[in-house]
Coordinates of C-alpha atoms in Angstrom, one line a residue:
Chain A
X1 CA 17.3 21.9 -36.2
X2 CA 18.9 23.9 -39.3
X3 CA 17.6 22.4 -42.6
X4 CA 20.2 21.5 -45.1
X5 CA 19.4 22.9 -48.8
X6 CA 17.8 20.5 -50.8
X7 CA 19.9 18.7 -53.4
X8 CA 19.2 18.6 -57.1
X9 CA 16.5 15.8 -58.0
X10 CA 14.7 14.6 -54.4
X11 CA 11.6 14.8 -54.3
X12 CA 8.7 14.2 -51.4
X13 CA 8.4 10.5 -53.1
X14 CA 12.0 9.9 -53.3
X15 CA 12.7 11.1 -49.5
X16 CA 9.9 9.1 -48.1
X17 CA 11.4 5.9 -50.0
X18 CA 14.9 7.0 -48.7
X19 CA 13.3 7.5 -44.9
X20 CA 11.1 3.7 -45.4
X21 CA 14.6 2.7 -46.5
X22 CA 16.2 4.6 -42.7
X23 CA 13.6 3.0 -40.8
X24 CA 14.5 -0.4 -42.0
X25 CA 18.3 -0.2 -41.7
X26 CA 17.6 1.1 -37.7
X27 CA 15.6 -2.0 -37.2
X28 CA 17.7 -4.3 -38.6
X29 CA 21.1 -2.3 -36.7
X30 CA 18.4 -2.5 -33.6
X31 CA 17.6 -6.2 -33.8
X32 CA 21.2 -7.8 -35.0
X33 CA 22.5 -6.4 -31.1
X34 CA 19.3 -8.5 -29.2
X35 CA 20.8 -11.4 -28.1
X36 CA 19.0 -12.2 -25.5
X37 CA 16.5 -10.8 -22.7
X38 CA 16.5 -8.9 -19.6
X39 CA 14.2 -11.3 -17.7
X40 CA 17.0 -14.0 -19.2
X41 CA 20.1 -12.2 -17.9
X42 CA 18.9 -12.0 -14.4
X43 CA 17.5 -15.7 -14.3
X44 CA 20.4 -16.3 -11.6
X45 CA 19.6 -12.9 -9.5
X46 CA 17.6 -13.7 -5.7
X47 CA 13.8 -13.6 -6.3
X48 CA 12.2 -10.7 -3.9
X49 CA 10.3 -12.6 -1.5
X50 CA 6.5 -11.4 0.2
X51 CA 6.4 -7.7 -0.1
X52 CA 5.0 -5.8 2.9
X53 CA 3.6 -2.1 1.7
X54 CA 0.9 -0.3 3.1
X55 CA -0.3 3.2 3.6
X56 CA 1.3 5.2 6.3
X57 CA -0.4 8.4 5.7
X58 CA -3.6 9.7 4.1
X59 CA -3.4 13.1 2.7
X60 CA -6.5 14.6 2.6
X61 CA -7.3 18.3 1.4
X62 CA -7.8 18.8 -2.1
X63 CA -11.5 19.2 -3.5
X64 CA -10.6 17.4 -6.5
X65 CA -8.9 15.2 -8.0
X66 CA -5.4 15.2 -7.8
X67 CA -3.3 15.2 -11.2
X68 CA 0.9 15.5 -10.1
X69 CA 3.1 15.6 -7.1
X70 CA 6.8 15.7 -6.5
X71 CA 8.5 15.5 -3.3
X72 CA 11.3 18.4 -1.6
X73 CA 14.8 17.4 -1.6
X74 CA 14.2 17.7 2.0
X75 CA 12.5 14.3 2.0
X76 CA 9.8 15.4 3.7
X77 CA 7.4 18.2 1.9
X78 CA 5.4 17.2 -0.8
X79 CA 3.6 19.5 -3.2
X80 CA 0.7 18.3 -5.0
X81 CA -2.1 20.0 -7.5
X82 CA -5.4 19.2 -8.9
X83 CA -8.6 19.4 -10.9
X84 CA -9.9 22.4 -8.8
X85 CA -7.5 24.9 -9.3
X86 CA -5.2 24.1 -6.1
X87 CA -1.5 23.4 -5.4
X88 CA -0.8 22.2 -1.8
X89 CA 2.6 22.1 -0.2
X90 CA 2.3 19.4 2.5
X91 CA 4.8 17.9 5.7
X92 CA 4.2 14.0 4.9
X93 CA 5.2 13.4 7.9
X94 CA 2.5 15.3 9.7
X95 CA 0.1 15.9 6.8
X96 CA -0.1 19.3 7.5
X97 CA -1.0 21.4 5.0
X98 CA 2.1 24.5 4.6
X99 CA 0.9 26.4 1.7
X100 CA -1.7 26.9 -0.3
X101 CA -2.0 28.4 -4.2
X102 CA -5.2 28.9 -5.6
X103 CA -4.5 29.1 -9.2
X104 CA -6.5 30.9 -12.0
X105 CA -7.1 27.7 -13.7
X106 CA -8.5 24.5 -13.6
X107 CA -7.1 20.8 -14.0
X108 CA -3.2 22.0 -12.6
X109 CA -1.5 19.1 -14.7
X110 CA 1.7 19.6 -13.6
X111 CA 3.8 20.7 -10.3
X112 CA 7.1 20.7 -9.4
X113 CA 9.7 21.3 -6.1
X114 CA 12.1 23.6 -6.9
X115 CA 16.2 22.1 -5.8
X116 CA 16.3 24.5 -3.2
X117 CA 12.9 24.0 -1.4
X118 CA 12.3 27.5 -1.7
X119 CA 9.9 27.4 -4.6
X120 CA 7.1 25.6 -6.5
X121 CA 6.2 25.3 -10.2
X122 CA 3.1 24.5 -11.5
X123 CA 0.5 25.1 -14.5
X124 CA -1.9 23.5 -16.7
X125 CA -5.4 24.8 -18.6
X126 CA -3.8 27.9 -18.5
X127 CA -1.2 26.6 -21.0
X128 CA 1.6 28.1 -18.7
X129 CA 4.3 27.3 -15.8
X130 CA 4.5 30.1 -13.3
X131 CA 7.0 29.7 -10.3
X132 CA 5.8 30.8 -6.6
X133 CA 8.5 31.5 -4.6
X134 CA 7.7 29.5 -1.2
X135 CA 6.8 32.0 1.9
X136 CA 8.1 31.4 5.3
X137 CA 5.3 33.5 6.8
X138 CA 2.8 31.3 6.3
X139 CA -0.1 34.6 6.3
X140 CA 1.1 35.8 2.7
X141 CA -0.3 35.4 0.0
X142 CA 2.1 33.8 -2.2
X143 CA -0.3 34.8 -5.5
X144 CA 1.5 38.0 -5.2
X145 CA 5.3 36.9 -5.9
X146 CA 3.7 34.8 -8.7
X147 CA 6.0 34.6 -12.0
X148 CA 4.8 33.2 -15.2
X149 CA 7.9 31.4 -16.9
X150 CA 6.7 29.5 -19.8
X151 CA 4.2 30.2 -22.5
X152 CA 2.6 27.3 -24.7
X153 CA -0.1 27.3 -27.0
X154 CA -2.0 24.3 -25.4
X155 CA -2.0 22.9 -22.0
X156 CA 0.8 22.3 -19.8
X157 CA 1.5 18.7 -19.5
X158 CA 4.8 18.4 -17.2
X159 CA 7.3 20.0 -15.4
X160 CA 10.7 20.0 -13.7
X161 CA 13.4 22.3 -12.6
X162 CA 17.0 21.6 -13.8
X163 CA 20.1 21.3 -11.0
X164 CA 18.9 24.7 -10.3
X165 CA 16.0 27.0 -9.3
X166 CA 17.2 28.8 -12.3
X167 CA 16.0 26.8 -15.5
X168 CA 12.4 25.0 -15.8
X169 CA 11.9 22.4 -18.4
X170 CA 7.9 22.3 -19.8
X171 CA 6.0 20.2 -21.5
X172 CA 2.8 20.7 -23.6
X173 CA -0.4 19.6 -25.1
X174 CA 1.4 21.7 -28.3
X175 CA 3.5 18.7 -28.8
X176 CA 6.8 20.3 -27.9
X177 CA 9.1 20.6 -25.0
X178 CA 10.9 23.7 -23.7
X179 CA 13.6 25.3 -21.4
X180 CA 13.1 28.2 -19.6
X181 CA 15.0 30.5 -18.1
X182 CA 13.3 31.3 -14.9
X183 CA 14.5 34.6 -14.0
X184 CA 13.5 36.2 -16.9
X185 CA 11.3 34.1 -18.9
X186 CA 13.3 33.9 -21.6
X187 CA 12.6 30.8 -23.8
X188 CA 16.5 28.8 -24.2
X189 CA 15.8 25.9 -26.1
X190 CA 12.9 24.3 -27.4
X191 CA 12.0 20.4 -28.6
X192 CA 10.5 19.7 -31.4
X193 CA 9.9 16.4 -32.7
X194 CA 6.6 15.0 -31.0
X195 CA 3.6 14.5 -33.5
X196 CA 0.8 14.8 -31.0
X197 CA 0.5 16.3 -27.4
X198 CA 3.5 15.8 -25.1
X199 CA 2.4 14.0 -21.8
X200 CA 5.4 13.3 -19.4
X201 CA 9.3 14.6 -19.1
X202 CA 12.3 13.3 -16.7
X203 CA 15.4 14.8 -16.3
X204 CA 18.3 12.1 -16.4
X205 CA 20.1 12.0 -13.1
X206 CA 22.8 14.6 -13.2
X207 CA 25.6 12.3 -13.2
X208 CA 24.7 11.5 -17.0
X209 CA 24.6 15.0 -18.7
X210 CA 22.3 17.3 -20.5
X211 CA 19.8 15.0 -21.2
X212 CA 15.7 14.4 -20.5
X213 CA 13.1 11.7 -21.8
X214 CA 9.8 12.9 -23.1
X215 CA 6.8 11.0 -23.7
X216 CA 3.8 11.4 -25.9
X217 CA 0.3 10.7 -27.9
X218 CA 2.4 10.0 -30.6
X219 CA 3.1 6.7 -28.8
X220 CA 6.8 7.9 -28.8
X221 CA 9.5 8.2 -26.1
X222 CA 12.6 10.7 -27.2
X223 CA 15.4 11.1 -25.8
X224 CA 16.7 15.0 -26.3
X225 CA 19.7 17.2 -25.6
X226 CA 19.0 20.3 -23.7
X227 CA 21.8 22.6 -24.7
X228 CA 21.5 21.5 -28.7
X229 CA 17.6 20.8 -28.7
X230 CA 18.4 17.5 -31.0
X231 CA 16.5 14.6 -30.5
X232 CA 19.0 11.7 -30.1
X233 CA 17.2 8.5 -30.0
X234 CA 13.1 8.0 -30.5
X235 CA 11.9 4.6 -29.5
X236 CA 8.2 3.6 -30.7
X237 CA 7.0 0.7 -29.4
X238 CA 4.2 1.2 -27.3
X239 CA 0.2 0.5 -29.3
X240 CA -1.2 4.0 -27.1
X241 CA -0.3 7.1 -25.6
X242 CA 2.7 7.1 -23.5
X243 CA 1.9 8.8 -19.9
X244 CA 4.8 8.8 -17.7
X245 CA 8.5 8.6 -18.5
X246 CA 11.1 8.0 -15.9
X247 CA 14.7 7.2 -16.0
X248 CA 16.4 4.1 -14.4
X249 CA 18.6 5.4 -11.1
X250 CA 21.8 4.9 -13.4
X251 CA 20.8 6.7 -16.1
X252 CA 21.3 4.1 -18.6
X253 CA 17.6 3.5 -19.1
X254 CA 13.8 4.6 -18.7
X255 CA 10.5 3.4 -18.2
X256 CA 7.6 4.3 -19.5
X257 CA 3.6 4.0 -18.7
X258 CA 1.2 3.8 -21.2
X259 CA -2.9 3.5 -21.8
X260 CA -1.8 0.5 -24.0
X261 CA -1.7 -1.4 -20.4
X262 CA 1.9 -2.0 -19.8
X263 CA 4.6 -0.7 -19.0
X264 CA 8.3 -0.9 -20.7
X265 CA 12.0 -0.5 -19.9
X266 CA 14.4 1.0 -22.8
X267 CA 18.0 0.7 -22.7
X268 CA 19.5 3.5 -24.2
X269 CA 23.1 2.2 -25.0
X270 CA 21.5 -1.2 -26.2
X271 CA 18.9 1.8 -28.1
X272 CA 16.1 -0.3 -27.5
X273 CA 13.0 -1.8 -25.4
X274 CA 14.2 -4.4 -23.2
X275 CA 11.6 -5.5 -20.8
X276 CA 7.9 -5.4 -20.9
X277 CA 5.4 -5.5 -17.9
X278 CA 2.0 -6.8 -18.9
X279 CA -0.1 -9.2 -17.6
X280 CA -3.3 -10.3 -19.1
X281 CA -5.2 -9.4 -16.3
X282 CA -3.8 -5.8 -16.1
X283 CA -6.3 -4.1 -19.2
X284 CA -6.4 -0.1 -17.7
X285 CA -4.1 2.5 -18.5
X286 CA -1.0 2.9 -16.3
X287 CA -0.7 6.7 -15.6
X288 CA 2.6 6.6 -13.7
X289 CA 5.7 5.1 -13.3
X290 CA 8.9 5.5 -10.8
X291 CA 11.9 3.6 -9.7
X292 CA 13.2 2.4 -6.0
X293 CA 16.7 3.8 -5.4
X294 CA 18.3 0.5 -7.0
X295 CA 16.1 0.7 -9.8
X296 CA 15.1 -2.7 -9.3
X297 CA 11.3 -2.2 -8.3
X298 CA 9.3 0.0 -10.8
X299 CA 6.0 1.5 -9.3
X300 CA 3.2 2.0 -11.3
X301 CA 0.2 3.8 -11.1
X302 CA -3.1 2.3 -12.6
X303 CA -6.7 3.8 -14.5
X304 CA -7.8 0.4 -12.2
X305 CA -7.6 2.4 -8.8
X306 CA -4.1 0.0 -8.0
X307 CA -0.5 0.5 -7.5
X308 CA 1.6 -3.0 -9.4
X309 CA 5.2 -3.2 -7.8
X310 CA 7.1 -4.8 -10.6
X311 CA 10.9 -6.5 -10.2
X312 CA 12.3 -4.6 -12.8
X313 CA 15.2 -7.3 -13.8
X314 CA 12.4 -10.4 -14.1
X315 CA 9.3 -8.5 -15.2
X316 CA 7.5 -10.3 -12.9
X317 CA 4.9 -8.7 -10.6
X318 CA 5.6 -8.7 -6.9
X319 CA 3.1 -6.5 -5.0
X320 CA -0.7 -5.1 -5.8
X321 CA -1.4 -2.3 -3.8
X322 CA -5.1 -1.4 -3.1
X323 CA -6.4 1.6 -1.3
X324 CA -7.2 4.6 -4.2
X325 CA -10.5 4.8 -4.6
X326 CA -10.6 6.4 -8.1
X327 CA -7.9 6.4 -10.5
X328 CA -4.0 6.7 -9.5
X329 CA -2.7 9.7 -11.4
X330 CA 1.0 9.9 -10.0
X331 CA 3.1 7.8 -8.0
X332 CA 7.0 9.3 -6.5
X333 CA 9.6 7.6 -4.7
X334 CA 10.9 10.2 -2.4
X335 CA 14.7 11.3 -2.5
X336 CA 16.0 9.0 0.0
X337 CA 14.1 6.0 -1.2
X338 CA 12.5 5.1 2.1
X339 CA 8.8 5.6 1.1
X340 CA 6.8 6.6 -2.2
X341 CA 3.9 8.6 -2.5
X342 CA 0.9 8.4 -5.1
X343 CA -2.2 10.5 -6.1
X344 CA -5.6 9.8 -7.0
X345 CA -8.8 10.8 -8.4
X346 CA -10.4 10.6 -5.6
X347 CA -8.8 13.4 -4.1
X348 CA -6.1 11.9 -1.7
X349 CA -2.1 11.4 -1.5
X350 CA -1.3 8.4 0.4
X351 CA 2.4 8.0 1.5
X352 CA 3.3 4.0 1.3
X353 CA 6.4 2.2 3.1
X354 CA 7.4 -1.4 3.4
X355 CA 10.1 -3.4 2.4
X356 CA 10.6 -7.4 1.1
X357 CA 10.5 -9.9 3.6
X358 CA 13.8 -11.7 1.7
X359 CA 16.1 -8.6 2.5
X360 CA 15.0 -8.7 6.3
X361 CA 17.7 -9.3 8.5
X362 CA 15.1 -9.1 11.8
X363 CA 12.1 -7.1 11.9
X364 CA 11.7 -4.2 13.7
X365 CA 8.7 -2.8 14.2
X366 CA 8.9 1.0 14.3
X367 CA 4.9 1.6 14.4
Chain B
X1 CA 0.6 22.1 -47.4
X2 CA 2.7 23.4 -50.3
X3 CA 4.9 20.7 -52.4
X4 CA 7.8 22.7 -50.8
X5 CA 7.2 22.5 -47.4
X6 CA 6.5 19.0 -47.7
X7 CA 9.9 18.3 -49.2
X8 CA 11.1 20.6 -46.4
X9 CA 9.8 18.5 -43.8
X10 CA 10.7 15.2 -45.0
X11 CA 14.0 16.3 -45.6
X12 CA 14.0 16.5 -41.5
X13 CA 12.5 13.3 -41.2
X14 CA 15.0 11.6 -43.3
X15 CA 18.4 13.5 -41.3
X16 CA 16.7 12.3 -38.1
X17 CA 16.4 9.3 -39.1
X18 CA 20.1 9.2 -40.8
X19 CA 21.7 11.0 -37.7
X20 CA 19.4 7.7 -35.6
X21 CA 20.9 5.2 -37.5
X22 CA 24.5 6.2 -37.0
X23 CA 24.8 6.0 -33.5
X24 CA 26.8 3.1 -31.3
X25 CA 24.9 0.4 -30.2
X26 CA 25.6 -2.8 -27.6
X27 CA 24.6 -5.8 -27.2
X28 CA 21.3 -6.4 -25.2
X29 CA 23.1 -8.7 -23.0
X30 CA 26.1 -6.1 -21.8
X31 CA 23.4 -3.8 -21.6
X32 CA 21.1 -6.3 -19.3
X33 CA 24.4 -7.2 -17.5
X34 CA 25.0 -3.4 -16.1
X35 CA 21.0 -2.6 -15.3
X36 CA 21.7 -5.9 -13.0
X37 CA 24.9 -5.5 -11.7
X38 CA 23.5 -1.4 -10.7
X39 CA 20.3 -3.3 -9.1
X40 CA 22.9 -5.7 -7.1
X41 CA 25.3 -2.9 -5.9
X42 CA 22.7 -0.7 -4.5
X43 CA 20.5 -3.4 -3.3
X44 CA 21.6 -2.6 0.4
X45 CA 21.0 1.0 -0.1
X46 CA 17.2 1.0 -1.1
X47 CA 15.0 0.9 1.5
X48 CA 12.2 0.0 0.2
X49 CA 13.7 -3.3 -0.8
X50 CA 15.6 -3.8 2.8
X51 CA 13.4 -1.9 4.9
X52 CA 14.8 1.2 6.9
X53 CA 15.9 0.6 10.5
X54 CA 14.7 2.1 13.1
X55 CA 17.1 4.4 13.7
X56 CA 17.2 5.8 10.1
X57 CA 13.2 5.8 9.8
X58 CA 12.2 9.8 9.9
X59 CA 8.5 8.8 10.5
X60 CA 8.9 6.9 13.1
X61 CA 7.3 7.9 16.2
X62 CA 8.9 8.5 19.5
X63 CA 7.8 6.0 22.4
X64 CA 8.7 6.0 25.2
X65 CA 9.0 2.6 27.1
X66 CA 7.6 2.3 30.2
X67 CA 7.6 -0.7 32.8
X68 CA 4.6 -0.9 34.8

């Protein structure tokens, strides 16, 4: 962001009165526009009855534990990395294993489908993203077509392609974001506004534009565009790190996950938080966060070993889901919305379906 | 840090902050209104709140009925 010359008399006391003064005035703007809340608005809305969710399907595979997935716009593959070095490309319908990436590093934080299926991104204690282009002869070694995109100076955190195979957004224990180009590596844009280690990025759904969440250490969630690298709205409500961000189906929100314990919705035309799920019983971390297709369950991922299914427009809790055995690291709702997938530190995937008994029109029983 | 680069970077914090507190706003409850009415409209089309029919379902398994 270019730097305007300073003017004749401001000092470091007299900007930080003038940005106490900022902060104020954006609280104030913020707070005359709340008249009312979510969980008030949609008082009238159908409460979701008994949910039915279980685990259809038991990845098992990686040595360690397993720190991010993302599913194929196929609706079916599933890549997934973890502590011991591994990246896994995996038919969720069958569980077989496809590919296989041993990676130089340990503790792969980050992995990511490219659009076309035809690639994988992934990276972590080596501080970079390379991009494996996706074999169909399942005997080569797909180390040998491996590109190294993006460079950080600390871990990577995140990842995501753009609406091609052709740009890779990062994230990065450095506390910034960047945009890659993939081809040849050439660093396009970079984000700088994060005071501590970037944890979590989501693009918003390409209907909306050039924009992506990230979220942080810093305890803050910003909201940047790609092409001009400016950070266009910074919410800071959460009391710990920020783990997951993820935006609402429509584009008009996000949710976030945090080690404070709860999880929280912000609107970003209202330009501020507007739901909060807590509950006093839930006191672990939640590590990851994602939305049905309507947007009106939010998934979330738990340092307690359990999945909470929240209704999104009451804030109330409608499903715990048990079966991790160590912590849930990542939780995805796959492109067509009919199942969701989560990953654990106790080295599994499981892939979870169900629906809500209220929406049933007569049950069929498919297994 | 130098006195300089201490002006510099508060100079940032204050046009972030300036270029923050310019931009449009609603109300929370036209924003509330549209999260809800998005939930509503594609209520139908999320599976995982109506379930997926059989039909639809790519992991269902094939059986085969058989009379005996």
């Amino acid at each position: 962001m270019a730097c305007q010359g300073l003017s004749k008399g401001e000092t470091v006391s007299s900007l930080r009165a003038e940005s106490e003064n900022l902060k104020a005035k954006l609280e104030e703007e913020r707070s005359k526009l709340h008249d009312v809340e979510l969980h008030q608005v949609a008082e009238k809305v159908e409460a979701l009855g008994q949910f039915v969710m279980k685990t259809r399907r038991t990845l098992k595979g990686h040595g360690n534990k397993v720190l991010c997935m993302d599913w194929c716009r196929d609706k079916r593959r599933i890549v997934s990395s973890s502590q011991d070095g591994k990246v896994i490309v995996w038919d969720a319908y069958t569980t077989n294993k496809e590919h296989a990436v041993t990676m130089p590093c340990t503790w792969v934080m980050a992995c990511a489908y490219a659009p076309s299926g035809c690639a994988i991104a992934c990276g972590g204690l080596d501080n970079k993203c390379s991009v494996y282009p996706l074999s169909l002869d399942k005997n080569e070694n797909l180390s040998a077509k491996k590109k190294s995109v993006a460079m950080h100076t600390n871990y990577l955190s995140s990842c995501s392609f753009t609406n091609s195979d052709m740009q890779l957004l990062t994230s990065s224990g450095d506390g910034t974001c960047a945009l890659w180009d993939v081809e040849s590596g050439q660093l396009l844009q970079s984000f700088h506004g994060h005071s501590a280690d970037v944890l979590s990025l989501n693009l918003a759904p390409s209907e909306t534009g050039n924009t992506f969440v990230s979220g942080g250490c810093d305890k803050k969630a910003n909201v940047w565009d790609m092409r001009s690298g400016q950070n266009i709205q910074s919410f800071e409500t959460h009391e710990s790190d920020i783990n997951c961000v993820r935006y609402y189906p429509s584009g008009d929100a996000f949710a976030t996950g945090s080690d404070d314990a709860t999880c929280r919705l912000y609107d970003l035309r209202a330009d501020r938080e507007v739901a909060i799920y807590s509950k006093e019983s839930i006191i672990f971390g939640a590590s990851s966060v994602d939305f049905s297709l309507s947007g009106r369950l939010l998934f979330a991922g738990y340092n307690d070993y359990t999945i909470n299914v929240w209704d999104v427009l009451k804030g109330t809790r409608v499903a715990i889901l048990f079966g991790h055995e160590n912590r849930v690291s990542t939780v995805r709702v796959s492109p067509d919305g009919t199942a969701f997938c989560s990953g654990s530190w106790d080295n599994t995937l499981r892939r979870w379906a169900g629906y809500s008994f209220r929406f049933v029109y007569c049950c069929i029983w498919t297994l | 840090m130098s006195a300089a680069s201490s002006v510099v970077a508060m100079k940032k914090v204050v046009q972030q902050l300036r270029f923050e507190a310019n931009i449009n706003r609603v109300k929370v409850s036209q924003a509330a209104a549209e999260l809800q009415q998005f939930c509503i409209q594609n209520a139908l089309q999320d599976p995982l709140l109506t379930g997926v029919s059989s039909s639809t379902n790519p992991f269902r398994t094939q059986k085969l009925c058989s009379f005996v």
